[in-house]
Coordinates of C-alpha atoms in Angstrom, one line a residue:
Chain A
X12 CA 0.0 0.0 0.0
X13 CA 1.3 3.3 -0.8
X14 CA 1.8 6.4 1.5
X15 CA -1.6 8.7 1.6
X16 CA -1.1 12.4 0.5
X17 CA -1.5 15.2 3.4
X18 CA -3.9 18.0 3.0
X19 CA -3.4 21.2 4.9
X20 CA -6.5 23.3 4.4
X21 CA -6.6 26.6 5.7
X22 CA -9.6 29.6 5.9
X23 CA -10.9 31.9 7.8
X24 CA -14.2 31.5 9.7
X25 CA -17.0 31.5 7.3
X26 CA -15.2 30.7 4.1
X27 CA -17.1 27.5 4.8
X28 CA -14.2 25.3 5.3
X29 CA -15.7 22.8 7.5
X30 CA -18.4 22.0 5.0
X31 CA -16.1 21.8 2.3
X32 CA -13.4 19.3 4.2
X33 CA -16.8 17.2 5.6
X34 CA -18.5 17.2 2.0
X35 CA -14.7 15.8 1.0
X36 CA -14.7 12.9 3.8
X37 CA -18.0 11.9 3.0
X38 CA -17.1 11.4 -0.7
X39 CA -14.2 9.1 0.1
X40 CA -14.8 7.7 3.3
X41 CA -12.7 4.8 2.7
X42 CA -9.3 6.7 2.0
X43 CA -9.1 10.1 3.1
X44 CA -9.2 10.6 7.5
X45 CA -10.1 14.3 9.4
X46 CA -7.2 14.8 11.9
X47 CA -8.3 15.8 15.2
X48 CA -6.3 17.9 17.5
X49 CA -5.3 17.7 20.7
X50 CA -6.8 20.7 23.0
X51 CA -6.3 21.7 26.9
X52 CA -10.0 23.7 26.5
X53 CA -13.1 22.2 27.7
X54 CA -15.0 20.7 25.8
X55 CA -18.3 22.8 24.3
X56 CA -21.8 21.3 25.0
X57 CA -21.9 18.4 22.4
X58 CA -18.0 18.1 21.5
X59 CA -17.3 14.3 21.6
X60 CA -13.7 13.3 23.3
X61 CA -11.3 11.6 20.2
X62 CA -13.7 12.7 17.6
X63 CA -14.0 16.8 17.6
X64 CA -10.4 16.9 19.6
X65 CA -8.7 14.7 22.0
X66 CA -9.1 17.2 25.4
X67 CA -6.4 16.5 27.4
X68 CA -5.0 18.5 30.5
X69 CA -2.5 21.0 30.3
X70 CA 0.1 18.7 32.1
X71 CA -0.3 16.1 29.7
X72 CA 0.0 18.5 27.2
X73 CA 3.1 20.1 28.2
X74 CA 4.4 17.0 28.2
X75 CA 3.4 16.2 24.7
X76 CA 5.3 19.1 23.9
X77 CA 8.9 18.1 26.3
X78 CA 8.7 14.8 24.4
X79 CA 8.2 16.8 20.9
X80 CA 5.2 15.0 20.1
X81 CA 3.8 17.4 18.4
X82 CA 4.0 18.6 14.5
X83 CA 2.9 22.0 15.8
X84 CA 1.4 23.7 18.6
X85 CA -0.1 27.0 19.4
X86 CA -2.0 28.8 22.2
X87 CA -4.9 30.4 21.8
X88 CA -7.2 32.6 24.2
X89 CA -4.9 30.4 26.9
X90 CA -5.9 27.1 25.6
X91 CA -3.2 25.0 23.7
X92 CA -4.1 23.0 20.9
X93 CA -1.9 20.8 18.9
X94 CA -1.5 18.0 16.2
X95 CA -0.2 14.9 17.1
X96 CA 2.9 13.7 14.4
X97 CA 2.6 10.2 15.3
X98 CA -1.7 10.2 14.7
X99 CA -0.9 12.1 11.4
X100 CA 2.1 9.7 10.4
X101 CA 0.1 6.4 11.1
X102 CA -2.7 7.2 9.1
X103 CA -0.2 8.3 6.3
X104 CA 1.8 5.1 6.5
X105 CA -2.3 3.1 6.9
X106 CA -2.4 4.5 3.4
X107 CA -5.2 6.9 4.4
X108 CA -5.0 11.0 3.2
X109 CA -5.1 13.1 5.9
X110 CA -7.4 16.7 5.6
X111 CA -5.5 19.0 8.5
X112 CA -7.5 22.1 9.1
X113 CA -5.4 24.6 10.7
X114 CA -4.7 28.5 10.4
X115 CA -2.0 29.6 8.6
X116 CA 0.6 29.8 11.3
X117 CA 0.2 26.3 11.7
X118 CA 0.2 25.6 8.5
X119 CA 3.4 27.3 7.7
X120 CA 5.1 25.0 10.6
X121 CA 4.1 22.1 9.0
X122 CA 5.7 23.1 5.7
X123 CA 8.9 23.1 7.0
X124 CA 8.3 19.6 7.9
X125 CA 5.9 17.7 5.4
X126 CA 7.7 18.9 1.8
X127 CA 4.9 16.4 0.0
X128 CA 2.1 18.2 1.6
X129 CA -0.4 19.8 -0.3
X130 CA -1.6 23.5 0.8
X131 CA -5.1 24.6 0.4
X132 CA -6.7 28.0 1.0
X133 CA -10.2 28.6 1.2
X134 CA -11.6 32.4 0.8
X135 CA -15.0 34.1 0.3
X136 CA -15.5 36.2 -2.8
X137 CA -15.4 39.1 -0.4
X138 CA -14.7 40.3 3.5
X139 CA -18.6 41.6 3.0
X140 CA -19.7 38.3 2.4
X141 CA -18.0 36.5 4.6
X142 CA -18.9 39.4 7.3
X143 CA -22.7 38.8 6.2
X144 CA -21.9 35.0 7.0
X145 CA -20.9 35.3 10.2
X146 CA -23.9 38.0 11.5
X147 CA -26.3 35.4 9.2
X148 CA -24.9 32.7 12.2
X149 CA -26.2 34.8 14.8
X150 CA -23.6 33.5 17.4
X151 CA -21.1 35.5 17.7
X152 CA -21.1 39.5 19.0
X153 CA -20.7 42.4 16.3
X154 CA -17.1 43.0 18.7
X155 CA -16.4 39.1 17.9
X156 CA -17.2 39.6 14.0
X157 CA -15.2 42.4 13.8
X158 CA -12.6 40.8 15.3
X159 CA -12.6 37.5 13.0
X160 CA -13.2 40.2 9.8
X161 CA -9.8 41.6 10.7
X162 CA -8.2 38.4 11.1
X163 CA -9.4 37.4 7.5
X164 CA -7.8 40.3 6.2
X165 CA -4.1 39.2 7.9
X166 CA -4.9 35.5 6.9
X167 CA -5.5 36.6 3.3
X168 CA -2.1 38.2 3.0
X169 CA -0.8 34.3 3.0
X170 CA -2.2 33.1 0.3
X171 CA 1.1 32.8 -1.6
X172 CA 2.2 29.9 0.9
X173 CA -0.7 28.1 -0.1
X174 CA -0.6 25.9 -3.3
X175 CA -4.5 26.6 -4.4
X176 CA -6.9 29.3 -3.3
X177 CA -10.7 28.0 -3.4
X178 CA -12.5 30.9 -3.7
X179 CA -15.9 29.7 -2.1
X180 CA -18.7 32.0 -3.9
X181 CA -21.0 29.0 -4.5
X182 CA -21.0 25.6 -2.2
X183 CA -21.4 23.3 -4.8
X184 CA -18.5 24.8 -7.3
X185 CA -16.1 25.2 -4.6
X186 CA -16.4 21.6 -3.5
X187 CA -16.0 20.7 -7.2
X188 CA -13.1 22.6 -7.4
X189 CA -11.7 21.0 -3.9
X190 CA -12.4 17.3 -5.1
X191 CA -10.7 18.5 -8.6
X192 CA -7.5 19.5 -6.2
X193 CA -7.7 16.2 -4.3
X194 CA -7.8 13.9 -7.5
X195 CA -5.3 16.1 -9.6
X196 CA -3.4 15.2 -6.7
X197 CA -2.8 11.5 -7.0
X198 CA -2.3 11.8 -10.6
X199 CA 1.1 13.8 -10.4
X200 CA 4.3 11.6 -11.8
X201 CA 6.5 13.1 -9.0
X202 CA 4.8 10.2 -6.2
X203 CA 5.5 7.8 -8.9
X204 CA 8.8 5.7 -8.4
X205 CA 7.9 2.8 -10.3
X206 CA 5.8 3.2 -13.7
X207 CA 5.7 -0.6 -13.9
X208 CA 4.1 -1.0 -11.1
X209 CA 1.2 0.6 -12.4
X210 CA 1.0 -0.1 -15.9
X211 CA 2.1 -3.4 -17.2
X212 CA 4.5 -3.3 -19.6
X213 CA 4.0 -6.7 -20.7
X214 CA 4.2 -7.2 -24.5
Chain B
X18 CA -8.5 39.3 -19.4
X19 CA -5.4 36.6 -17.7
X20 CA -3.6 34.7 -20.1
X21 CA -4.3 31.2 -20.9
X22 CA -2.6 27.9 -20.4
X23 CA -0.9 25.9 -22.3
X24 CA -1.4 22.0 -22.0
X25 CA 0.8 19.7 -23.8
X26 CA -1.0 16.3 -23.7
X27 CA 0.8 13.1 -24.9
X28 CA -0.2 9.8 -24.9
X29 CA 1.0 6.5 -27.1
X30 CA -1.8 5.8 -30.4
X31 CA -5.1 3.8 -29.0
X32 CA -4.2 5.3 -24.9
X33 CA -7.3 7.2 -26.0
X34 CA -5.8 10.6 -26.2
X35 CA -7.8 11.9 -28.9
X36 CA -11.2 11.2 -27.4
X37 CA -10.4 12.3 -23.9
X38 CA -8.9 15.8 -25.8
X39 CA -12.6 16.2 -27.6
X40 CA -14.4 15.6 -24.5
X41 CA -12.4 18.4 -22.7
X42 CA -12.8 20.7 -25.6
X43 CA -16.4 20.0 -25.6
X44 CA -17.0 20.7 -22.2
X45 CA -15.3 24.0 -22.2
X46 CA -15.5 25.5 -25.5
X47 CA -15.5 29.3 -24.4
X48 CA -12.2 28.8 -23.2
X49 CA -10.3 26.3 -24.4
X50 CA -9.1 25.9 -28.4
X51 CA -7.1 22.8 -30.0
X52 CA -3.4 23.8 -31.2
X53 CA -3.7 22.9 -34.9
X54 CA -0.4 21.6 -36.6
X55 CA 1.6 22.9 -39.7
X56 CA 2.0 19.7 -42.0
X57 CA 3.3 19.0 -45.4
X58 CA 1.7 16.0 -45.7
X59 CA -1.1 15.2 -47.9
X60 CA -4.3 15.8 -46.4
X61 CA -6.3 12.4 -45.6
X62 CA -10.1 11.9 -47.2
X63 CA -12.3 14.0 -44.7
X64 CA -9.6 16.0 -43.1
X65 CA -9.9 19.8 -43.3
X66 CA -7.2 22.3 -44.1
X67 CA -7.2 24.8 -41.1
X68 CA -9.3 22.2 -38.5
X69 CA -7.3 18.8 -38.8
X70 CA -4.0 21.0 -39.8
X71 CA -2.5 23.5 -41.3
X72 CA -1.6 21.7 -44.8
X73 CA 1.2 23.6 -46.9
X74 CA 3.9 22.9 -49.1
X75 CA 7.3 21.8 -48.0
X76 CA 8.7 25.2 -49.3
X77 CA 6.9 27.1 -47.2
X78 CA 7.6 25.2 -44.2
X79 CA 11.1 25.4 -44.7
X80 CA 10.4 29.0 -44.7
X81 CA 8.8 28.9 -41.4
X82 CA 11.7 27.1 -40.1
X83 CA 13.8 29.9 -41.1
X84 CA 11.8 32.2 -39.4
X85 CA 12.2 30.6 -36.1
X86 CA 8.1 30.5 -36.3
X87 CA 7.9 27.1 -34.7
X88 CA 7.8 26.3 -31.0
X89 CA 9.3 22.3 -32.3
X90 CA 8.8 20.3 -35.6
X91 CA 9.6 17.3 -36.5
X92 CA 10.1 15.3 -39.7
X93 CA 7.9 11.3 -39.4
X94 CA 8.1 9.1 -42.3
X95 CA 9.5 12.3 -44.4
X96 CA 6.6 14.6 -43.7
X97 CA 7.4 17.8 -41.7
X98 CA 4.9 18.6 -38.9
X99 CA 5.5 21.6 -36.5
X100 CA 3.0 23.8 -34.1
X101 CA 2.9 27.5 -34.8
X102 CA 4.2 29.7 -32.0
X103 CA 2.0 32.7 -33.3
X104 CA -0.8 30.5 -33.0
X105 CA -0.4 29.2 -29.7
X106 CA 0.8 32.9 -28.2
X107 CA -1.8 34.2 -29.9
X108 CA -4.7 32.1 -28.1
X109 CA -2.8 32.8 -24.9
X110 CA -2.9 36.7 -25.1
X111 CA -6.8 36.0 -25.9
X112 CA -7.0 34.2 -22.7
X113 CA -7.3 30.9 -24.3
X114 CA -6.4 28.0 -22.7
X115 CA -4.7 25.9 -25.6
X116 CA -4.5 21.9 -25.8
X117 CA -1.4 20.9 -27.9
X118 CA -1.4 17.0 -28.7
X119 CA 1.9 16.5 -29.4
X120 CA 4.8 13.2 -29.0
X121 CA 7.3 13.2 -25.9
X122 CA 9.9 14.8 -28.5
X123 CA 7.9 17.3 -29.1
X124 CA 6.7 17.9 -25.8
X125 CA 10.4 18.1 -24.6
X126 CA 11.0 20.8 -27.2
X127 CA 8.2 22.7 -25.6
X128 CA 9.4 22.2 -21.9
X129 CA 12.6 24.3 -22.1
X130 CA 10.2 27.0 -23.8
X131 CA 6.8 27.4 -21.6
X132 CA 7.8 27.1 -18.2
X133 CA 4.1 27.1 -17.1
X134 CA 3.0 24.8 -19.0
X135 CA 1.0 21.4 -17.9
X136 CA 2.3 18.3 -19.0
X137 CA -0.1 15.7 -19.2
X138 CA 0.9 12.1 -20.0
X139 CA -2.4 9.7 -21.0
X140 CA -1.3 6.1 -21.0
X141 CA -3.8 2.4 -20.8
X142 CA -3.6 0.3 -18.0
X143 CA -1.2 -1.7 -20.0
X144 CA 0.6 -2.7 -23.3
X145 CA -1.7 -6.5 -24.1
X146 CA -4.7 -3.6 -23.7
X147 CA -3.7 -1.2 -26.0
X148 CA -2.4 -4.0 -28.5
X149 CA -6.5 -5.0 -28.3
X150 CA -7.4 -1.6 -28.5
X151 CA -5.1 -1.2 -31.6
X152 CA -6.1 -4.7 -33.1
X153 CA -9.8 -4.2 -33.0
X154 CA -9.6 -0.3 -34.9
X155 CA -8.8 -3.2 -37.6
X156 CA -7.1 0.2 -39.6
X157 CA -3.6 -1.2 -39.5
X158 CA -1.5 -4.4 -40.1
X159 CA -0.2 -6.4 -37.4
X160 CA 3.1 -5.4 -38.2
X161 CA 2.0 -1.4 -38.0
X162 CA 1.0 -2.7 -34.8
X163 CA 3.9 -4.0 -33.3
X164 CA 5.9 -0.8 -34.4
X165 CA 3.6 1.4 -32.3
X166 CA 3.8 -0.9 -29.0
X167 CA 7.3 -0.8 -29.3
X168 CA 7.1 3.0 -29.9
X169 CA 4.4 3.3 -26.8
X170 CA 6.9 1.5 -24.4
X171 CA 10.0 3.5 -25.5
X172 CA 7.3 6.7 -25.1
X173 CA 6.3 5.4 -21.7
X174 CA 10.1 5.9 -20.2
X175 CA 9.9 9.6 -19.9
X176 CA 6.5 10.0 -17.5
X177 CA 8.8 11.6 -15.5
X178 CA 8.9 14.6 -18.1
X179 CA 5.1 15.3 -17.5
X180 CA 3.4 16.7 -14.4
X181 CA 0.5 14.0 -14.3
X182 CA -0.2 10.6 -15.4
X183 CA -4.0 9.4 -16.8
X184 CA -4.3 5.8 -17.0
X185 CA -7.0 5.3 -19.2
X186 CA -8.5 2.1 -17.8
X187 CA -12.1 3.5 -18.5
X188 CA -13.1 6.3 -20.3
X189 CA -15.4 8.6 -18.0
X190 CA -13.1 7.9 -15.4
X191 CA -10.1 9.1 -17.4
X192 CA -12.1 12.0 -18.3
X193 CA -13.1 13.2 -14.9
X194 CA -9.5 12.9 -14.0
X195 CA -8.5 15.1 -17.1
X196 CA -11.3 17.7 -16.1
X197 CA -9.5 17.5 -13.0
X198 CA -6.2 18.5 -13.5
X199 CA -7.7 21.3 -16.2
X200 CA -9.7 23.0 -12.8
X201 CA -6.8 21.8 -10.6
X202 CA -4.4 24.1 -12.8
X203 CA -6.9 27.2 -12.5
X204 CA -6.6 27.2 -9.1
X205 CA -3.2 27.6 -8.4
X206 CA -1.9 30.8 -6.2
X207 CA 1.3 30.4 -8.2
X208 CA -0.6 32.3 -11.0
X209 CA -2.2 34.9 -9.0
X210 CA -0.2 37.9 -8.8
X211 CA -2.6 40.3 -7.1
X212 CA -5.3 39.0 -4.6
X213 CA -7.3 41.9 -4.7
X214 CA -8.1 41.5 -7.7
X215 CA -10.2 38.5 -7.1
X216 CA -11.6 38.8 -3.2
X217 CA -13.2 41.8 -2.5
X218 CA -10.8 42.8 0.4
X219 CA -13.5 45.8 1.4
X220 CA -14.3 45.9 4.7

C-alpha cells in the first residue's frame, strides 16, 4: 500500500471550510481521515472526546510538547491546541489521506516539515460576504465579527504559501473545485517511483 | 482578461488521447481551443485544411523554419509537422487556454520554452490492452501494430517529463480525472499575482 497524501487546508471562519473538508470525507470515506487535534479547552456542550479533539490536561499536554510529540502547537485565548505527528504519520503510513484544518501559522510550521504536503486556502469572494456569514450565524457579537473580519484580512495576506486558493462563492462549485484538487493530486508523476508497477508493460 | 494555459497532452496511439482531448474541448468551448499543426503532408479523405491542420507545401515550411516560427517540428516518415508559436501565443494573449497534442519529443522541445505549462501524459492500463485496442480499430497491419507498442513503451520511459499521469482504464473515469487536472491548474496561487483582484478585500 502506498503512503496517503497530506492536506493542509486553511480559511478563515465563514469561508465554509468545515463544509467543504466534511463534503470531501464523505465522498471518500474509505481513504481520506479528518485529523483531530489535541486541546487543553473544555469541551463545548456536544463536543465528543477523540472525535471533535482529543481534550487532554495542560500537564499532559506540556508534556506532549517536552517529548516533541507534536508537528505544531499554538496557544490560543490560553488554551493550547496541537497535532499529534505520530496520529498524522500512522494514518499516512495506513495509506489513508489526511485533511488538517489549521490556520496559517500552523500551516506554515508544518511546511517546514511535510515537503509532499499539499496546501489549500479557502476564501469568500469578499470580507462583506463573509462578514454577512458570520452575522447570518447569529452567534457571535458584532465586537467578535469584527474581530474574525480583521483576522481574514491578515490570513489573506498568506495566500502565496498556499498551493490553491478556493475561492468559495457558490457551495457546490467550490467543493468541485476542492475534489478536482484532491484527485489532480494523485495523478502527479512526481509520487510515482515505479511506472511498472502501475502499468504493465508486458508485451 | 489573464492569459491562458498551455497544455501539452501526450499519450501512445489507441491510450485514448484523442477522445479524452474532444471531450475536454467540448466541455469548455469558451475557453479552451485545440493547437492545430503545420504539416506538409497530404491531407487524408475527410480531413480539413485549417481544422485537422494547417496543410502547406514543404517550401513554405522550410520558410517557417527559417523564421524561427515554430515552437518544435519534427520530420515522421519524411513529412514535416510543426505547431505554430503565433498560433499558440496568440490564443494565450486572448485568454485561451490551448490543448497541444503533441509526441514526448515534441513535448520536450516545448518544456525548455513554456515554463508554465501542464504536462499531461495519457497512458492504458497496459501494453496486451492497448495492442487489443489497436487490433480491433482493424485500420492497420499487425506489423503497424507492433511498431507502435514498441514505440508506446520506449514513449512510456519519460512520465517523469510530464506533471501528471491518466491511465485510461475507463473512459469517463479518465475524463473526470482530465477535467481534473484542467480546474486543478486554474486554481493555483502560483498564478495569481494580485489578490485583490479576485476577493473583495473591502471591509
Amino acid at each position: 500500500m502506498s503512503r496517503g497524501k497530506l492536506f493542509v487546508i486553511s480559511a478563515p471562519s465563514g469561508a465554509g471550510k468545515t463544509s467543504l473538508c466534511n463534503k470531501l470525507l464523505a465522498k471518500y470515506p474509505e481513504r481520506l481521515r479528518y485529523s483531530i487535534s489535541f486541546t487543553t479547552r473544555e469541551p463545548r456542550v456536544g463536543e465528543v472526546d477523540g472525535e471533535d479533539y482529543f481534550f487532554i490536561s495542560e500537564r499532559k499536554f506540556k508534556e506532549m510538547i517536552d517529548n516533541e510529540e507534536f508537528l505544531e502547537w499554538a496557544v490560543v485565548h490560553g488554551n493550547y491546541y496541537g497535532t499529534s505527528k505520530q496520529v498524522i504519520e500512522k494514518h499516512l503510513n495506513d495509506g489513508y489521506d489526511v485533511i488538517l484544518d489549521i490556520d496559517p501559522q500552523g500551516a506554515r510550521q508544518i511546511k517546514n516539515k511535510f515537503l509532499d504536503a499539499v496546501f489549500i486556502f479557502i476564501v469568500a469572494p469578499s470580507i462583506k460576504e463573509l462578514k454577512n456569514r458570520l452575522i447570518n450565524r447569529r452567534t457571535e457579537s458584532m465586537e467578535k465579527i469584527n474581530l474574525r473580519l480583521k483576522n481574514a484580512l491578515e490570513e489573506i495576506k498568506f495566500f502565496k504559501m498556499y498551493d490553491y486558493l478556493i475561492i468559495n462563492r457558490f457551495l457546490n462549485v467550490a467543493f468541485e473545485e476542492l475534489d478536482a484538487i484532491y484527485r489532480a493530486e494523485h495523478l502527479k508523476t512526481k509520487d510515482i517511483d515505479d511506472i511498472e508497477k502501475i502499468v504493465d508493460l508486458e508485451v
